[in-house]
PDB file of C-alpha atoms in Angstrom:
ATOM      1  CA  UNK A 125     135.593 133.768  92.003  1.00 46.00           C
ATOM      2  CA  UNK A 126     134.460 130.733  93.981  1.00 46.00           C
ATOM      3  CA  UNK A 127     137.799 130.580  95.784  1.00 46.00           C
ATOM      4  CA  UNK A 128     137.498 134.256  96.675  1.00 48.00           C
ATOM      5  CA  UNK A 129     134.003 133.707  98.104  1.00 53.00           C
ATOM      6  CA  UNK A 130     135.361 130.944 100.337  1.00 57.00           C
ATOM      7  CA  UNK A 131     137.333 133.612 102.200  1.00 62.00           C
ATOM      8  CA  UNK A 132     134.266 135.879 102.566  1.00 73.00           C
ATOM      9  CA  UNK A 133     131.358 133.581 103.426  1.00 80.00           C
ATOM     10  CA  UNK A 134     131.182 131.945 106.883  1.00 81.00           C
ATOM     11  CA  UNK A 135     131.937 128.232 106.524  1.00 80.00           C
ATOM     12  CA  UNK A 136     129.793 127.035 109.421  1.00 85.00           C
ATOM     13  CA  UNK A 137     126.703 124.997 108.544  1.00 90.00           C
ATOM     14  CA  UNK A 138     124.576 126.501 111.336  1.00 91.00           C
ATOM     15  CA  UNK A 139     125.429 130.046 110.271  1.00 91.00           C
ATOM     16  CA  UNK A 140     124.672 129.265 106.619  1.00 92.00           C
ATOM     17  CA  UNK A 141     121.278 127.764 107.519  1.00 94.00           C
ATOM     18  CA  UNK A 142     120.529 130.851 109.620  1.00 93.00           C
ATOM     19  CA  UNK A 143     121.376 133.057 106.640  1.00 94.00           C
ATOM     20  CA  UNK A 144     119.046 130.996 104.446  1.00 94.00           C
ATOM     21  CA  UNK A 145     116.200 131.590 106.925  1.00 96.00           C
ATOM     22  CA  UNK A 146     117.076 135.293 107.066  1.00 94.00           C
ATOM     23  CA  UNK A 147     116.970 135.607 103.280  1.00 95.00           C
ATOM     24  CA  UNK A 148     113.582 133.859 103.137  1.00 96.00           C
ATOM     25  CA  UNK A 149     112.316 136.240 105.815  1.00 95.00           C
ATOM     26  CA  UNK A 150     113.596 139.205 103.772  1.00 94.00           C
ATOM     27  CA  UNK A 151     111.526 138.089 100.790  1.00 95.00           C
ATOM     28  CA  UNK A 152     108.385 137.618 102.905  1.00 94.00           C
ATOM     29  CA  UNK A 153     108.836 141.002 104.585  1.00 94.00           C
ATOM     30  CA  UNK A 154     109.173 142.668 101.187  1.00 93.00           C
ATOM     31  CA  UNK A 155     105.908 141.074 100.049  1.00 92.00           C
ATOM     32  CA  UNK A 156     104.149 142.310 103.200  1.00 91.00           C
ATOM     33  CA  UNK A 157     105.476 145.851 102.773  1.00 90.00           C
ATOM     34  CA  UNK A 158     104.513 145.948  99.082  1.00 89.00           C
ATOM     35  CA  UNK A 159     100.944 144.978  99.995  1.00 84.00           C
ATOM     36  CA  UNK A 160     100.557 148.575 101.221  1.00 78.00           C
ATOM     37  CA  UNK A 161     100.838 149.753  97.611  1.00 74.00           C
ATOM     38  CA  UNK A 162      98.323 147.225  96.288  1.00 74.00           C
ATOM     39  CA  UNK A 163      95.889 147.872  99.146  1.00 72.00           C
ATOM     40  CA  UNK A 164      95.207 144.203  99.840  1.00 81.00           C
ATOM     41  CA  UNK A 165      93.402 142.993 102.921  1.00 84.00           C
ATOM     42  CA  UNK A 166      95.403 141.849 105.912  1.00 88.00           C
ATOM     43  CA  UNK A 167      92.410 140.078 107.420  1.00 88.00           C
ATOM     44  CA  UNK A 168      88.704 140.072 108.189  1.00 88.00           C
ATOM     45  CA  UNK A 169      86.913 140.945 111.440  1.00 86.00           C
ATOM     46  CA  UNK A 170      83.690 139.022 111.843  1.00 83.00           C
ATOM     47  CA  UNK A 171      81.399 137.889 114.672  1.00 80.00           C
ATOM     48  CA  UNK A 172      82.070 134.565 116.257  1.00 75.00           C
ATOM     49  CA  UNK A 173      78.394 133.758 115.618  1.00 70.00           C
ATOM     50  CA  UNK A 174      77.511 135.389 112.279  1.00 62.00           C
ATOM     51  CA  UNK A 175      73.791 134.571 112.507  1.00 58.00           C
ATOM     52  CA  UNK A 176      73.249 136.808 115.578  1.00 52.00           C
ATOM     53  CA  UNK A 177      74.426 140.034 113.932  1.00 52.00           C
ATOM     54  CA  UNK A 178      73.347 142.149 111.051  1.00 54.00           C
ATOM     55  CA  UNK A 179      76.659 142.017 109.188  1.00 61.00           C
ATOM     56  CA  UNK A 180      78.994 139.282 108.127  1.00 66.00           C
ATOM     57  CA  UNK A 181      82.493 140.698 107.881  1.00 81.00           C
ATOM     58  CA  UNK A 182      84.576 143.870 108.059  1.00 85.00           C
ATOM     59  CA  UNK A 183      87.696 143.910 105.919  1.00 86.00           C
ATOM     60  CA  UNK A 184      90.951 145.326 107.265  1.00 88.00           C
ATOM     61  CA  UNK A 185      92.779 146.875 104.326  1.00 85.00           C
ATOM     62  CA  UNK A 186      96.519 147.490 104.158  1.00 82.00           C
ATOM     63  CA  UNK A 187      95.723 151.047 103.065  1.00 81.00           C
ATOM     64  CA  UNK A 188      94.547 151.856 106.655  1.00 81.00           C
ATOM     65  CA  UNK A 189      90.817 151.436 105.939  1.00 84.00           C
ATOM     66  CA  UNK A 190      88.016 149.390 107.518  1.00 85.00           C
ATOM     67  CA  UNK A 191      85.184 148.660 105.086  1.00 83.00           C
ATOM     68  CA  UNK A 192      82.190 146.356 104.766  1.00 83.00           C
ATOM     69  CA  UNK A 193      81.672 143.762 102.058  1.00 78.00           C
ATOM     70  CA  UNK A 194      79.584 146.188 100.045  1.00 76.00           C
ATOM     71  CA  UNK A 195      82.421 148.700  99.955  1.00 75.00           C
ATOM     72  CA  UNK A 196      81.119 151.044 102.659  1.00 81.00           C
ATOM     73  CA  UNK A 197      83.982 152.477 104.695  1.00 82.00           C
ATOM     74  CA  UNK A 198      83.516 152.663 108.446  1.00 82.00           C
ATOM     75  CA  UNK A 199      87.006 153.929 109.304  1.00 80.00           C
ATOM     76  CA  UNK A 200      89.209 156.086 107.130  1.00 76.00           C
ATOM     77  CA  UNK A 201      91.602 158.830 108.111  1.00 69.00           C
ATOM     78  CA  UNK A 202      91.086 161.831 105.823  1.00 63.00           C
ATOM     79  CA  UNK A 203      90.943 165.587 106.147  1.00 52.00           C
ATOM     80  CA  UNK A 204      87.396 165.872 104.791  1.00 52.00           C
ATOM     81  CA  UNK A 205      85.774 163.852 107.548  1.00 51.00           C
ATOM     82  CA  UNK A 206      83.549 165.749 110.011  1.00 53.00           C
ATOM     83  CA  UNK A 207      84.309 163.483 112.913  1.00 54.00           C
ATOM     84  CA  UNK A 208      86.391 160.459 113.657  1.00 63.00           C
ATOM     85  CA  UNK A 209      86.218 157.924 116.442  1.00 67.00           C
ATOM     86  CA  UNK A 210      89.065 157.556 118.879  1.00 74.00           C
ATOM     87  CA  UNK A 211      89.296 153.861 118.095  1.00 73.00           C
ATOM     88  CA  UNK A 212      89.538 154.617 114.373  1.00 80.00           C
ATOM     89  CA  UNK A 213      92.300 157.176 114.987  1.00 82.00           C
ATOM     90  CA  UNK A 214      94.201 154.638 117.070  1.00 85.00           C
ATOM     91  CA  UNK A 215      93.701 152.033 114.367  1.00 85.00           C
ATOM     92  CA  UNK A 216      95.106 154.306 111.651  1.00 85.00           C
ATOM     93  CA  UNK A 217      98.051 155.493 113.768  1.00 87.00           C
ATOM     94  CA  UNK A 218      98.859 151.903 114.752  1.00 88.00           C
ATOM     95  CA  UNK A 219      98.765 150.855 111.112  1.00 88.00           C
ATOM     96  CA  UNK A 220     101.173 153.667 110.213  1.00 88.00           C
ATOM     97  CA  UNK A 221     103.471 152.549 113.013  1.00 91.00           C
ATOM     98  CA  UNK A 222     103.409 148.927 111.859  1.00 91.00           C
ATOM     99  CA  UNK A 223     104.134 149.971 108.283  1.00 89.00           C
ATOM    100  CA  UNK A 224     107.155 152.100 109.196  1.00 92.00           C
ATOM    101  CA  UNK A 225     108.595 149.497 111.574  1.00 94.00           C
ATOM    102  CA  UNK A 226     108.219 146.807 108.914  1.00 93.00           C
ATOM    103  CA  UNK A 227     109.977 149.042 106.400  1.00 93.00           C
ATOM    104  CA  UNK A 228     112.900 149.526 108.795  1.00 94.00           C
ATOM    105  CA  UNK A 229     112.900 145.794 109.448  1.00 94.00           C
ATOM    106  CA  UNK A 230     113.161 145.020 105.725  1.00 94.00           C
ATOM    107  CA  UNK A 231     116.067 147.446 105.263  1.00 95.00           C
ATOM    108  CA  UNK A 232     117.982 146.161 108.289  1.00 95.00           C
ATOM    109  CA  UNK A 233     117.332 142.544 107.290  1.00 94.00           C
ATOM    110  CA  UNK A 234     118.883 143.027 103.865  1.00 94.00           C
ATOM    111  CA  UNK A 235     121.803 144.981 105.339  1.00 94.00           C
ATOM    112  CA  UNK A 236     122.349 142.310 107.984  1.00 92.00           C
ATOM    113  CA  UNK A 237     122.320 139.621 105.311  1.00 92.00           C
ATOM    114  CA  UNK A 238     124.861 141.464 103.156  1.00 92.00           C
ATOM    115  CA  UNK A 239     127.256 142.482 105.940  1.00 92.00           C
ATOM    116  CA  UNK A 240     126.980 139.183 107.786  1.00 89.00           C
ATOM    117  CA  UNK A 241     127.504 137.126 104.644  1.00 88.00           C
ATOM    118  CA  UNK A 242     130.352 139.024 103.002  1.00 85.00           C
ATOM    119  CA  UNK A 243     131.918 141.493 105.463  1.00 86.00           C
ATOM    120  CA  UNK A 244     132.193 139.855 108.890  1.00 87.00           C
ATOM    121  CA  UNK A 245     134.692 137.100 108.085  1.00 83.00           C
ATOM    122  CA  UNK A 246     137.381 139.283 106.395  1.00 83.00           C
ATOM    123  CA  UNK A 247     137.425 141.722 109.335  1.00 83.00           C
ATOM    124  CA  UNK A 248     137.397 139.097 112.114  1.00 81.00           C
ATOM    125  CA  UNK A 249     140.525 137.552 113.586  1.00 81.00           C
ATOM    126  CA  UNK A 250     138.924 134.798 115.687  1.00 82.00           C
ATOM    127  CA  UNK A 251     135.970 132.463 115.377  1.00 81.00           C
ATOM    128  CA  UNK A 252     134.344 133.889 118.493  1.00 84.00           C
ATOM    129  CA  UNK A 253     134.466 137.355 116.941  1.00 87.00           C
ATOM    130  CA  UNK A 254     132.663 136.042 113.859  1.00 87.00           C
ATOM    131  CA  UNK A 255     129.897 134.432 115.921  1.00 87.00           C
ATOM    132  CA  UNK A 256     129.496 137.496 118.152  1.00 88.00           C
ATOM    133  CA  UNK A 257     129.172 139.866 115.186  1.00 90.00           C
ATOM    134  CA  UNK A 258     126.730 137.554 113.420  1.00 89.00           C
ATOM    135  CA  UNK A 259     124.591 137.360 116.547  1.00 90.00           C
ATOM    136  CA  UNK A 260     124.486 141.156 116.852  1.00 90.00           C
ATOM    137  CA  UNK A 261     123.510 141.486 113.177  1.00 91.00           C
ATOM    138  CA  UNK A 262     120.664 138.982 113.511  1.00 92.00           C
ATOM    139  CA  UNK A 263     119.386 140.661 116.663  1.00 91.00           C
ATOM    140  CA  UNK A 264     118.503 144.034 115.058  1.00 92.00           C
ATOM    141  CA  UNK A 265     115.970 142.868 112.399  1.00 94.00           C
ATOM    142  CA  UNK A 266     114.439 140.420 114.876  1.00 94.00           C
ATOM    143  CA  UNK A 267     113.848 143.237 117.360  1.00 95.00           C
ATOM    144  CA  UNK A 268     112.218 145.499 114.751  1.00 95.00           C
ATOM    145  CA  UNK A 269     110.053 142.761 113.280  1.00 95.00           C
ATOM    146  CA  UNK A 270     108.950 141.608 116.736  1.00 95.00           C
ATOM    147  CA  UNK A 271     107.969 145.193 117.567  1.00 95.00           C
ATOM    148  CA  UNK A 272     105.885 145.398 114.378  1.00 93.00           C
ATOM    149  CA  UNK A 273     104.136 142.102 115.111  1.00 93.00           C
ATOM    150  CA  UNK A 274     103.528 143.155 118.717  1.00 93.00           C
ATOM    151  CA  UNK A 275     101.937 146.455 117.677  1.00 93.00           C
ATOM    152  CA  UNK A 276      99.826 144.662 115.068  1.00 92.00           C
ATOM    153  CA  UNK A 277      98.357 142.092 117.460  1.00 92.00           C
ATOM    154  CA  UNK A 278      98.430 144.118 120.663  1.00 91.00           C
ATOM    155  CA  UNK A 279      97.246 147.546 119.541  1.00 90.00           C
ATOM    156  CA  UNK A 280      96.020 147.589 115.947  1.00 89.00           C
ATOM    157  CA  UNK A 281      93.525 144.723 116.083  1.00 89.00           C
ATOM    158  CA  UNK A 282      91.920 145.742 119.427  1.00 88.00           C
ATOM    159  CA  UNK A 283      91.458 149.282 118.065  1.00 86.00           C
ATOM    160  CA  UNK A 284      89.907 147.906 114.889  1.00 86.00           C
ATOM    161  CA  UNK A 285      87.490 145.699 116.852  1.00 85.00           C
ATOM    162  CA  UNK A 286      86.411 148.628 119.046  1.00 84.00           C
ATOM    163  CA  UNK A 287      85.849 150.737 115.949  1.00 82.00           C
ATOM    164  CA  UNK A 288      83.711 148.006 114.398  1.00 82.00           C
ATOM    165  CA  UNK A 289      81.602 147.687 117.548  1.00 80.00           C
ATOM    166  CA  UNK A 290      81.087 151.451 117.886  1.00 78.00           C
ATOM    167  CA  UNK A 291      80.202 152.019 114.249  1.00 72.00           C
ATOM    168  CA  UNK A 292      77.862 149.082 113.842  1.00 69.00           C
ATOM    169  CA  UNK A 293      76.402 149.064 117.355  1.00 66.00           C
ATOM    170  CA  UNK A 294      77.109 145.431 117.935  1.00 62.00           C
ATOM    171  CA  UNK A 295      78.265 144.022 121.261  1.00 68.00           C
ATOM    172  CA  UNK A 296      78.905 140.506 120.070  1.00 71.00           C
ATOM    173  CA  UNK A 297      82.268 138.839 120.380  1.00 77.00           C
ATOM    174  CA  UNK A 298      84.465 139.367 117.353  1.00 81.00           C
ATOM    175  CA  UNK A 299      87.187 137.274 115.793  1.00 84.00           C
ATOM    176  CA  UNK A 300      89.958 138.064 113.368  1.00 86.00           C
ATOM    177  CA  UNK A 301      90.443 135.846 110.327  1.00 86.00           C
ATOM    178  CA  UNK A 302      93.925 136.163 108.877  1.00 86.00           C
ATOM    179  CA  UNK A 303      94.628 136.658 105.201  1.00 87.00           C
ATOM    180  CA  UNK A 304      97.805 135.549 103.486  1.00 88.00           C
ATOM    181  CA  UNK A 305      99.468 138.920 104.270  1.00 89.00           C
ATOM    182  CA  UNK A 306      99.196 138.472 108.026  1.00 90.00           C
ATOM    183  CA  UNK A 307     100.148 134.799 107.662  1.00 92.00           C
ATOM    184  CA  UNK A 308     103.301 135.784 105.748  1.00 93.00           C
ATOM    185  CA  UNK A 309     104.150 138.260 108.486  1.00 92.00           C
ATOM    186  CA  UNK A 310     103.829 135.535 111.120  1.00 93.00           C
ATOM    187  CA  UNK A 311     105.935 133.120 109.058  1.00 95.00           C
ATOM    188  CA  UNK A 312     108.575 135.816 108.608  1.00 95.00           C
ATOM    189  CA  UNK A 313     108.655 136.324 112.365  1.00 95.00           C
ATOM    190  CA  UNK A 314     109.152 132.599 112.877  1.00 95.00           C
ATOM    191  CA  UNK A 315     112.009 132.448 110.367  1.00 96.00           C
ATOM    192  CA  UNK A 316     113.769 135.402 111.979  1.00 95.00           C
ATOM    193  CA  UNK A 317     113.398 133.869 115.430  1.00 95.00           C
ATOM    194  CA  UNK A 318     114.685 130.499 114.264  1.00 95.00           C
ATOM    195  CA  UNK A 319     117.696 132.033 112.503  1.00 94.00           C
ATOM    196  CA  UNK A 320     118.570 134.106 115.571  1.00 94.00           C
ATOM    197  CA  UNK A 321     118.411 131.094 117.893  1.00 94.00           C
ATOM    198  CA  UNK A 322     120.595 129.088 115.515  1.00 93.00           C
ATOM    199  CA  UNK A 323     123.291 131.765 115.676  1.00 93.00           C
ATOM    200  CA  UNK A 324     122.953 132.048 119.469  1.00 93.00           C
ATOM    201  CA  UNK A 325     123.191 128.262 119.832  1.00 92.00           C
ATOM    202  CA  UNK A 326     126.337 128.165 117.694  1.00 90.00           C
ATOM    203  CA  UNK A 327     127.873 131.024 119.679  1.00 89.00           C
ATOM    204  CA  UNK A 328     127.350 129.349 123.056  1.00 89.00           C
ATOM    205  CA  UNK A 329     128.562 125.974 121.752  1.00 88.00           C
ATOM    206  CA  UNK A 330     131.756 127.636 120.537  1.00 85.00           C
ATOM    207  CA  UNK A 331     132.048 129.482 123.854  1.00 84.00           C
ATOM    208  CA  UNK A 332     131.769 126.255 125.846  1.00 84.00           C
ATOM    209  CA  UNK A 333     134.294 124.466 123.638  1.00 78.00           C
ATOM    210  CA  UNK A 334     136.704 127.392 123.558  1.00 70.00           C
ATOM    211  CA  UNK A 335     138.945 126.045 126.340  1.00 69.00           C
ATOM    212  CA  UNK A 336     139.238 122.602 124.778  1.00 63.00           C
ATOM    213  CA  UNK A 337     140.038 124.099 121.369  1.00 59.00           C
ATOM    214  CA  UNK A 338     142.724 126.290 122.936  1.00 60.00           C
ATOM    215  CA  UNK A 339     144.268 123.286 124.691  1.00 61.00           C
ATOM    216  CA  UNK A 340     144.382 121.346 121.422  1.00 61.00           C
ATOM    217  CA  UNK A 341     145.948 124.338 119.680  1.00 57.00           C
ATOM    218  CA  UNK A 342     148.578 124.647 122.417  1.00 55.00           C
ATOM    219  CA  UNK A 343     149.350 120.926 122.243  1.00 55.00           C
ATOM    220  CA  UNK A 344     149.603 121.110 118.456  1.00 61.00           C
ATOM    221  CA  UNK A 345     151.931 124.103 118.753  1.00 61.00           C
ATOM    222  CA  UNK A 346     154.107 122.252 121.268  1.00 57.00           C
ATOM    223  CA  UNK A 347     154.387 119.311 118.905  1.00 58.00           C
ATOM    224  CA  UNK A 348     155.434 121.584 116.040  1.00 62.00           C
ATOM    225  CA  UNK A 349     158.010 123.279 118.271  1.00 62.00           C
ATOM    226  CA  UNK A 350     159.502 119.941 119.332  1.00 55.00           C
ATOM    227  CA  UNK A 351     159.680 118.799 115.743  1.00 59.00           C
ATOM    228  CA  UNK A 352     161.521 121.970 114.765  1.00 59.00           C
ATOM    229  CA  UNK A 353     163.989 121.497 117.646  1.00 57.00           C
ATOM    230  CA  UNK A 354     164.760 117.801 117.158  1.00 53.00           C
ATOM    231  CA  UNK A 355     164.364 117.316 113.437  1.00 50.00           C
ATOM    232  CA  UNK A 356     166.948 119.835 112.288  1.00 49.00           C
ATOM    233  CA  UNK A 357     168.848 117.347 110.109  1.00 48.00           C
ATOM    234  CA  UNK A 358     165.858 116.149 108.170  1.00 55.00           C
ATOM    235  CA  UNK A 359     165.852 115.572 104.434  1.00 61.00           C
ATOM    236  CA  UNK A 360     165.162 119.174 103.538  1.00 63.00           C
ATOM    237  CA  UNK A 361     168.003 120.483 105.711  1.00 67.00           C
ATOM    238  CA  UNK A 362     170.426 117.960 104.258  1.00 68.00           C
ATOM    239  CA  UNK A 363     169.385 118.782 100.726  1.00 72.00           C
ATOM    240  CA  UNK A 364     169.800 122.478 101.422  1.00 74.00           C
ATOM    241  CA  UNK A 365     173.320 121.970 102.811  1.00 77.00           C
ATOM    242  CA  UNK A 366     174.316 119.835  99.814  1.00 77.00           C
ATOM    243  CA  UNK A 367     173.021 122.459  97.404  1.00 80.00           C
ATOM    244  CA  UNK A 368     174.817 125.264  99.209  1.00 83.00           C
ATOM    245  CA  UNK A 369     178.100 123.301  99.237  1.00 82.00           C
ATOM    246  CA  UNK A 370     177.746 122.510  95.553  1.00 83.00           C
ATOM    247  CA  UNK A 371     177.054 126.164  94.764  1.00 84.00           C
ATOM    248  CA  UNK A 372     180.186 127.277  96.637  1.00 85.00           C
ATOM    249  CA  UNK A 373     182.392 124.758  94.820  1.00 85.00           C
ATOM    250  CA  UNK A 374     180.870 125.736  91.499  1.00 84.00           C
ATOM    251  CA  UNK A 375     181.550 129.433  92.085  1.00 86.00           C
ATOM    252  CA  UNK A 376     185.149 128.649  93.106  1.00 83.00           C
ATOM    253  CA  UNK A 377     185.685 126.632  89.936  1.00 85.00           C
ATOM    254  CA  UNK A 378     184.232 129.431  87.818  1.00 86.00           C
ATOM    255  CA  UNK A 379     186.610 131.943  89.407  1.00 84.00           C
ATOM    256  CA  UNK A 380     189.628 129.685  88.729  1.00 86.00           C
ATOM    257  CA  UNK A 381     188.601 129.238  85.103  1.00 85.00           C
ATOM    258  CA  UNK A 382     188.267 132.986  84.660  1.00 84.00           C
ATOM    259  CA  UNK A 383     191.738 133.581  86.108  1.00 83.00           C
ATOM    260  CA  UNK A 384     193.212 130.927  83.830  1.00 85.00           C
ATOM    261  CA  UNK A 385     191.668 132.548  80.805  1.00 82.00           C
ATOM    262  CA  UNK A 386     193.035 135.937  81.801  1.00 82.00           C
ATOM    263  CA  UNK A 387     196.577 134.564  82.303  1.00 80.00           C
ATOM    264  CA  UNK A 388     196.520 132.723  79.000  1.00 80.00           C
ATOM    265  CA  UNK A 389     195.447 135.927  77.290  1.00 79.00           C
ATOM    266  CA  UNK A 390     198.260 137.914  78.921  1.00 74.00           C
ATOM    267  CA  UNK A 391     201.106 135.385  78.092  1.00 68.00           C
ATOM    268  CA  UNK A 392     200.507 134.151  74.546  1.00 57.00           C
ATOM    269  CA  UNK A 393     202.687 131.289  73.249  1.00 52.00           C
ATOM    270  CA  UNK A 394     205.317 132.072  70.517  1.00 49.00           C
ATOM    271  CA  UNK A 395     205.647 128.506  69.323  1.00 48.00           C
ATOM    272  CA  UNK A 396     203.596 127.127  66.511  1.00 51.00           C
ATOM    273  CA  UNK A 397     203.472 123.736  68.134  1.00 51.00           C
ATOM    274  CA  UNK A 398     200.108 123.315  69.806  1.00 49.00           C
ATOM    275  CA  UNK A 399     201.698 121.053  72.403  1.00 49.00           C
ATOM    276  CA  UNK A 400     203.803 123.961  73.641  1.00 49.00           C
ATOM    277  CA  UNK A 401     200.697 125.996  74.589  1.00 49.00           C
ATOM    278  CA  UNK A 402     199.821 125.929  78.240  1.00 51.00           C
ATOM    279  CA  UNK A 403     196.891 123.764  79.015  1.00 51.00           C
ATOM    280  CA  UNK A 404     194.157 124.500  81.466  1.00 50.00           C
ATOM    281  CA  UNK A 405     195.541 121.954  83.904  1.00 54.00           C
ATOM    282  CA  UNK A 406     198.947 123.628  83.783  1.00 52.00           C
ATOM    283  CA  UNK A 407     197.352 126.939  84.632  1.00 50.00           C
ATOM    284  CA  UNK A 408     195.504 125.370  87.514  1.00 49.00           C
ATOM    285  CA  UNK A 409     198.744 123.855  88.811  1.00 54.00           C
ATOM    286  CA  UNK A 410     200.485 127.185  88.373  1.00 47.00           C
ATOM    287  CA  UNK A 411     197.871 128.966  90.436  1.00 47.00           C
ATOM    288  CA  UNK A 412     198.038 126.330  93.131  1.00 49.00           C
ATOM    289  CA  UNK A 413     201.840 126.552  93.277  1.00 49.00           C
ATOM    290  CA  UNK A 414     201.739 130.327  93.580  1.00 47.00           C
ATOM    291  CA  UNK A 415     199.487 130.108  96.597  1.00 42.00           C
ATOM    292  CA  UNK A 416     201.793 129.955  99.614  1.00 45.00           C
ATOM    293  CA  UNK A 417     200.707 129.111 103.110  1.00 41.00           C
ATOM    294  CA  UNK A 418     203.968 130.268 104.750  1.00 46.00           C
ATOM    295  CA  UNK A 419     203.794 133.331 106.980  1.00 43.00           C
ATOM    296  CA  UNK A 420     205.062 136.549 105.464  1.00 40.00           C
ATOM    297  CA  UNK A 421     207.733 138.444 107.370  1.00 43.00           C
ATOM    298  CA  UNK A 422     206.987 142.111 107.863  1.00 35.00           C
TER     299      UNK A 422
END
């Protein structure tokens, strides 16, 4: 099993480290996506100077809700609401977008890990093909995860801050305090970025050294060709010739013995004296005498 995996898994240390970072990112992304089910907070929006405002903190829930510490909801998308602020609608739609993009990112990350770890090497003929395919596989989850992080920080949080200011009537400067969910998302982004740059670095190093590797391969091939041309009579060739010669002589001797046995069976001796029976050497001499090298007249 281990020997079979050696022919499936890439045997480059940089690629293996990149896959380790990718797998760690997959686990963190799965934790972030599952926080939607538990409804945990992704962070807290609070004033930069808490003493100047009438509230302390607004929690940003992973279930697309903004609520105060007492449990009062100030932004929730439901069908029973009479009215909804534009900022709240943007906040909820942005949260939906982040959730779906993260889900796609998790799926593509696991698929990239599986295909890149076990399927690229058997279907690649050259090292450059392996590195190019690995780079393309790492690029897809990085793009999706970067899009999710960009929407989260560039659209979701500004919409949430505007909603907080409109609902509570406060014009103070706000700040976002991250929870462990948003921290895990940032760490996952860093791991994906680091793994992608490791693969890109290995690809360009192999690309720059491609000419030198080809020259060494050509020189090694020339050496092997010269050795095959000049070392024809090496030990193995001599041993093979000796074995073939011995096999031919052995087959010839077996044929002669068979003919002698047939002739002795056809001409049995009438004498009771065992010395009068033709010996095997006599038969051999008889066969040799019967073989004539003189030309036959037609």
